[in-house]
Every structure is written in structure tokens, then in C-alpha cells.
Amino acid sequence: MICIPIVDNNIDDALKNAEKALKEADIVEFRVDMLDDVNESAIEEMVKYPCIITVRADWEGGFWKKSNDERINLIKKAIECNAKFVDIELKEEKNKELVKFRDEIGSKTKIIISYHDFEKTPSCEELIKIVEEELKIGDIAKFAVMAKSKEDVLKVLNVINKYNGKIIGIAMGEEGKLTRILGVHFGSILTFASMEGKASAPGQIDVKKLKEIWKLIL
């Protein structure tokens, strides 16, 4: 499965580009934290598309600088509206509360619990510990770490392989590009690809180029 991040700063462009992206990808990720102005009615429009709703906090490398309560309310709205996925940080203190909320209202939303390290790739043991912790909370574990070597790439692919179908694993940066190409082959449920040069993280490959590579090697 290919996911294209939607990184526009206004809702009209975001929805327009989501439609365009879904001609190439299976799903889009709305980076709600990148929007200049967002409210619950905007979330209602977004969830009409197959999507991940992400309101990434600034303390996790995102752009959300308003109150955390407002951020949580937007995530709750996405859950109420049965968004396909919502992404909630492992470090978010209310992540278990949000899962409980989902269960109590009978929402069909799948919850991704995510971890990011923009400096390095932790050891396999550390990554496994992170993934185990995430899977105790949500439906899908996600980690995105910074690769500095081929060894880092191997660590990521090994961990993805261990949790086939329950994980999204990515190594960011130029060294990590192989994980974006091979990750789904090893068990990652999706990979993120860019569209028209708009990327949400370093190392994302253009969606058309990614498909060409897959045709050749997979």
C-alpha cells in the first residue's frame, strides 16, 4: 500500500491534492498540523477519503503549536467520523484514553501508535521494545528513524519482518531510501511516497518513480 502525505497549508488545496494523489496511491495522510487553520468541519471533509489523520505535535517533529487539548479534540473528531486511520504518538500521554474512546463509541478507526527519532536508528532491541509498547496500546506500530548506514537499513527491515502486517517501519534520509522501497515486501503495511516534490519527511521517493522500481524488482 502506498500513502502520499498531503502537506498543504489550507484545506481547499489539501482536499484537491488528496483527490489527485489517490489516482496514484491507495491512501493519503492528511498532515493536519501543517494547516494554517483547521476545525472539526475540515476533519469531516478529510475523512471522506481513505486517509490517515495526523495532527503531529511539535515535540514529535510536527508543526502543531496550539493547545494539546485542541489537538486531542481533532483526533477524537476523526475517530467519531470513522477515519480509516489516526496516528497518535507513543509519547502522547492520552493515547490510551483515545483508544478507549474509540472502543466506547464503536468507531471503526484503526489506531497507529508512532515513534520518531530524527537523529539516529536505535538498536534492534530498542526498536523491538518500542514496537511491543506500541502494540500494547494501538492496532498498528509505527516507527520512523534516521538511517546513517546500511546497517541501520538492515535493522529496520529485520524489525519490520518480525512484525509482518502489524507495522509501518521507515528509515528516513538518503541512506534509508531502501526501506521505503523494500519495506512493504518485508511486512510494512504501507510506505510513504511524495507527489510533485512535496514530502513530509526526508528520503521520500516520488510515487511514480517508486512504482517503476517496484515493477522492476518485486
Short mmCIF file of C-alpha atoms in Angstrom, two decimals:
data_model
loop_
_atom_site.label_atom_id
_atom_site.label_comp_id
_atom_site.label_asym_id
_atom_site.label_seq_id
_atom_site.Cartn_x
_atom_site.Cartn_y
_atom_site.Cartn_z
CA MET A 1 0.00 0.00 0.00
CA ILE A 2 1.29 3.47 -0.94
CA CYS A 3 0.44 6.52 1.15
CA ILE A 4 1.01 10.06 -0.11
CA PRO A 5 1.24 12.77 2.58
CA ILE A 6 -0.85 15.87 1.97
CA VAL A 7 1.20 18.80 3.25
CA ASP A 8 -0.75 21.87 2.08
CA ASN A 9 -1.41 24.78 4.41
CA ASN A 10 -5.09 25.30 3.54
CA ILE A 11 -7.97 22.86 3.50
CA ASP A 12 -9.16 23.55 -0.07
CA ASP A 13 -5.75 22.72 -1.56
CA ALA A 14 -5.41 19.73 0.75
CA LEU A 15 -8.69 18.18 -0.44
CA LYS A 16 -7.92 18.94 -4.09
CA ASN A 17 -4.49 17.35 -3.82
CA ALA A 18 -5.89 14.34 -1.96
CA GLU A 19 -8.13 13.58 -4.93
CA LYS A 20 -5.16 13.92 -7.25
CA ALA A 21 -2.92 11.76 -5.04
CA LEU A 22 -5.49 8.97 -4.81
CA LYS A 23 -5.17 8.43 -8.56
CA GLU A 24 -1.63 7.19 -7.81
CA ALA A 25 -1.80 6.00 -4.20
CA ASP A 26 -4.01 3.75 -2.09
CA ILE A 27 -4.36 6.19 0.77
CA VAL A 28 -3.35 9.71 1.79
CA GLU A 29 -2.07 11.13 5.05
CA PHE A 30 -3.57 14.49 5.94
CA ARG A 31 -0.94 16.39 7.91
CA VAL A 32 -3.46 18.42 9.83
CA ASP A 33 -0.68 20.07 11.85
CA MET A 34 0.55 21.77 8.65
CA LEU A 35 -2.76 23.54 8.00
CA ASP A 36 -2.88 27.23 8.89
CA ASP A 37 -6.45 26.95 10.09
CA VAL A 38 -8.36 23.77 10.88
CA ASN A 39 -11.62 22.91 12.61
CA GLU A 40 -13.87 19.89 13.08
CA SER A 41 -15.76 20.50 9.84
CA ALA A 42 -12.45 20.25 7.96
CA ILE A 43 -11.86 16.85 9.58
CA GLU A 44 -15.34 15.78 8.40
CA GLU A 45 -14.30 16.58 4.82
CA MET A 46 -10.94 14.80 5.08
CA VAL A 47 -12.34 11.50 6.35
CA LYS A 48 -14.47 11.15 3.21
CA TYR A 49 -11.21 9.97 1.61
CA PRO A 50 -9.21 6.84 2.55
CA CYS A 51 -6.75 8.51 4.87
CA ILE A 52 -4.56 8.71 7.92
CA ILE A 53 -5.36 11.73 10.07
CA THR A 54 -2.16 13.01 11.68
CA VAL A 55 -2.00 16.05 13.95
CA ARG A 56 1.70 15.83 14.74
CA ALA A 57 2.80 17.67 17.88
CA ASP A 58 5.82 19.97 17.66
CA TRP A 59 7.53 17.93 20.39
CA GLU A 60 7.46 14.94 17.99
CA GLY A 61 8.84 16.81 14.99
CA GLY A 62 5.48 18.15 13.81
CA PHE A 63 4.08 21.65 13.37
CA TRP A 64 1.21 21.74 15.88
CA LYS A 65 1.86 24.61 18.27
CA LYS A 66 -1.66 25.24 19.59
CA SER A 67 -3.05 23.62 22.74
CA ASN A 68 -2.80 19.87 23.13
CA ASP A 69 -6.47 19.71 24.14
CA GLU A 70 -7.45 21.18 20.77
CA ARG A 71 -5.21 18.61 19.06
CA ILE A 72 -6.82 15.74 21.00
CA ASN A 73 -10.30 17.02 20.12
CA LEU A 74 -9.46 16.97 16.40
CA ILE A 75 -8.22 13.38 16.72
CA LYS A 76 -11.42 12.46 18.58
CA LYS A 77 -13.47 14.02 15.79
CA ALA A 78 -11.61 11.90 13.23
CA ILE A 79 -12.34 8.79 15.32
CA GLU A 80 -16.01 9.75 15.63
CA CYS A 81 -16.17 10.09 11.84
CA ASN A 82 -14.60 6.64 11.32
CA ALA A 83 -11.40 7.86 9.68
CA LYS A 84 -9.60 4.84 8.24
CA PHE A 85 -6.56 5.53 10.47
CA VAL A 86 -5.43 8.08 13.03
CA ASP A 87 -1.79 8.47 14.03
CA ILE A 88 -1.11 9.08 17.72
CA GLU A 89 2.34 9.43 19.23
CA LEU A 90 3.71 6.85 21.68
CA LYS A 91 4.79 9.79 23.84
CA GLU A 92 1.25 11.26 23.87
CA GLU A 93 0.01 10.83 27.45
CA LYS A 94 -3.60 10.47 26.29
CA ASN A 95 -3.00 7.73 23.69
CA LYS A 96 -4.67 5.02 25.81
CA GLU A 97 -7.55 7.38 26.53
CA LEU A 98 -8.07 7.88 22.79
CA VAL A 99 -8.08 4.12 22.16
CA LYS A 100 -10.64 3.72 24.96
CA PHE A 101 -12.74 6.49 23.41
CA ARG A 102 -12.64 4.67 20.05
CA ASP A 103 -13.74 1.42 21.67
CA GLU A 104 -16.53 3.04 23.71
CA ILE A 105 -18.18 4.69 20.70
CA GLY A 106 -17.71 1.65 18.45
CA SER A 107 -15.66 3.51 15.85
CA LYS A 108 -14.06 1.54 13.02
CA THR A 109 -10.91 3.69 13.03
CA LYS A 110 -7.62 1.82 13.29
CA ILE A 111 -5.12 3.49 15.60
CA ILE A 112 -1.45 3.81 14.63
CA ILE A 113 0.89 4.43 17.56
CA SER A 114 4.03 6.16 16.30
CA TYR A 115 7.58 6.85 17.37
CA HIS A 116 10.12 9.15 15.68
CA ASP A 117 13.86 9.61 16.03
CA PHE A 118 15.25 12.25 13.67
CA GLU A 119 18.84 11.77 14.87
CA LYS A 120 19.61 8.05 14.67
CA THR A 121 18.42 4.46 14.29
CA PRO A 122 18.19 2.73 17.67
CA SER A 123 19.39 -0.85 18.09
CA CYS A 124 17.16 -3.76 17.01
CA GLU A 125 16.49 -4.49 20.68
CA GLU A 126 15.37 -0.91 21.32
CA LEU A 127 13.16 -0.88 18.21
CA ILE A 128 11.53 -4.16 19.26
CA LYS A 129 10.86 -2.73 22.72
CA ILE A 130 9.25 0.36 21.13
CA VAL A 131 7.11 -1.75 18.79
CA GLU A 132 5.95 -4.04 21.62
CA GLU A 133 4.97 -1.00 23.67
CA GLU A 134 3.05 0.48 20.72
CA LEU A 135 1.17 -2.76 20.01
CA LYS A 136 0.01 -2.93 23.63
CA ILE A 137 -1.78 0.38 23.01
CA GLY A 138 -2.91 0.56 19.38
CA ASP A 139 -3.63 -1.59 16.34
CA ILE A 140 -0.52 -0.77 14.32
CA ALA A 141 3.02 0.09 15.44
CA LYS A 142 4.93 2.74 13.53
CA PHE A 143 8.47 3.98 13.78
CA ALA A 144 10.42 6.41 11.64
CA VAL A 145 14.12 6.71 12.43
CA MET A 146 17.12 8.34 10.80
CA ALA A 147 19.44 6.00 8.90
CA LYS A 148 23.16 6.73 8.75
CA SER A 149 24.39 3.42 7.31
CA LYS A 150 23.47 0.18 5.55
CA GLU A 151 23.46 -1.46 8.97
CA ASP A 152 20.65 0.90 10.03
CA VAL A 153 18.65 -0.16 6.97
CA LEU A 154 19.11 -3.83 7.91
CA LYS A 155 17.95 -3.14 11.48
CA VAL A 156 14.73 -1.56 10.21
CA LEU A 157 14.00 -4.34 7.71
CA ASN A 158 14.67 -7.02 10.33
CA VAL A 159 12.21 -5.48 12.77
CA ILE A 160 9.56 -4.97 10.07
CA ASN A 161 9.94 -8.63 9.10
CA LYS A 162 9.36 -9.70 12.70
CA TYR A 163 6.00 -7.86 12.87
CA ASN A 164 4.70 -8.56 9.36
CA GLY A 165 1.33 -6.86 8.77
CA LYS A 166 1.22 -5.07 12.15
CA ILE A 167 3.79 -2.39 11.48
CA ILE A 168 4.88 0.64 9.49
CA GLY A 169 8.66 0.92 9.61
CA ILE A 170 10.70 3.62 7.90
CA ALA A 171 14.31 4.73 7.85
CA MET A 172 14.47 8.40 6.90
CA GLY A 173 17.18 10.20 4.97
CA GLU A 174 19.13 9.27 1.83
CA GLU A 175 20.56 6.13 3.44
CA GLY A 176 17.07 4.98 4.38
CA LYS A 177 15.53 5.04 0.90
CA LEU A 178 15.83 1.27 0.53
CA THR A 179 13.39 0.80 3.43
CA ARG A 180 10.82 2.87 1.55
CA ILE A 181 11.23 0.61 -1.47
CA LEU A 182 11.52 -2.77 0.26
CA GLY A 183 9.56 -2.17 3.47
CA VAL A 184 6.23 -3.46 2.17
CA HIS A 185 7.95 -6.60 0.85
CA PHE A 186 9.24 -7.30 4.37
CA GLY A 187 5.90 -6.71 6.10
CA SER A 188 5.28 -2.97 6.49
CA ILE A 189 1.60 -2.31 5.77
CA LEU A 190 2.46 0.79 3.75
CA THR A 191 5.20 3.06 2.54
CA PHE A 192 5.09 6.85 2.19
CA ALA A 193 5.81 8.40 -1.20
CA SER A 194 5.92 12.03 -2.31
CA MET A 195 3.94 13.66 -5.10
CA GLU A 196 5.30 16.51 -7.22
CA GLY A 197 8.22 17.05 -4.87
CA LYS A 198 6.09 17.59 -1.78
CA ALA A 199 7.47 15.40 1.00
CA SER A 200 6.65 15.23 4.71
CA ALA A 201 9.94 13.58 5.71
CA PRO A 202 13.48 13.28 4.31
CA GLY A 203 14.06 10.49 1.81
CA GLN A 204 10.53 10.06 0.46
CA ILE A 205 10.56 8.82 -3.14
CA ASP A 206 8.28 10.19 -5.85
CA VAL A 207 5.25 7.91 -6.21
CA LYS A 208 5.69 7.34 -9.96
CA LYS A 209 9.36 6.51 -9.54
CA LEU A 210 8.53 4.12 -6.67
CA LYS A 211 6.02 2.26 -8.84
CA GLU A 212 8.58 1.94 -11.63
CA ILE A 213 11.11 0.47 -9.21
CA TRP A 214 8.53 -1.99 -7.84
CA LYS A 215 7.75 -3.18 -11.38
CA LEU A 216 11.41 -3.97 -11.90
CA ILE A 217 12.22 -5.69 -8.62
CA LEU A 218 9.07 -7.00 -6.90
#
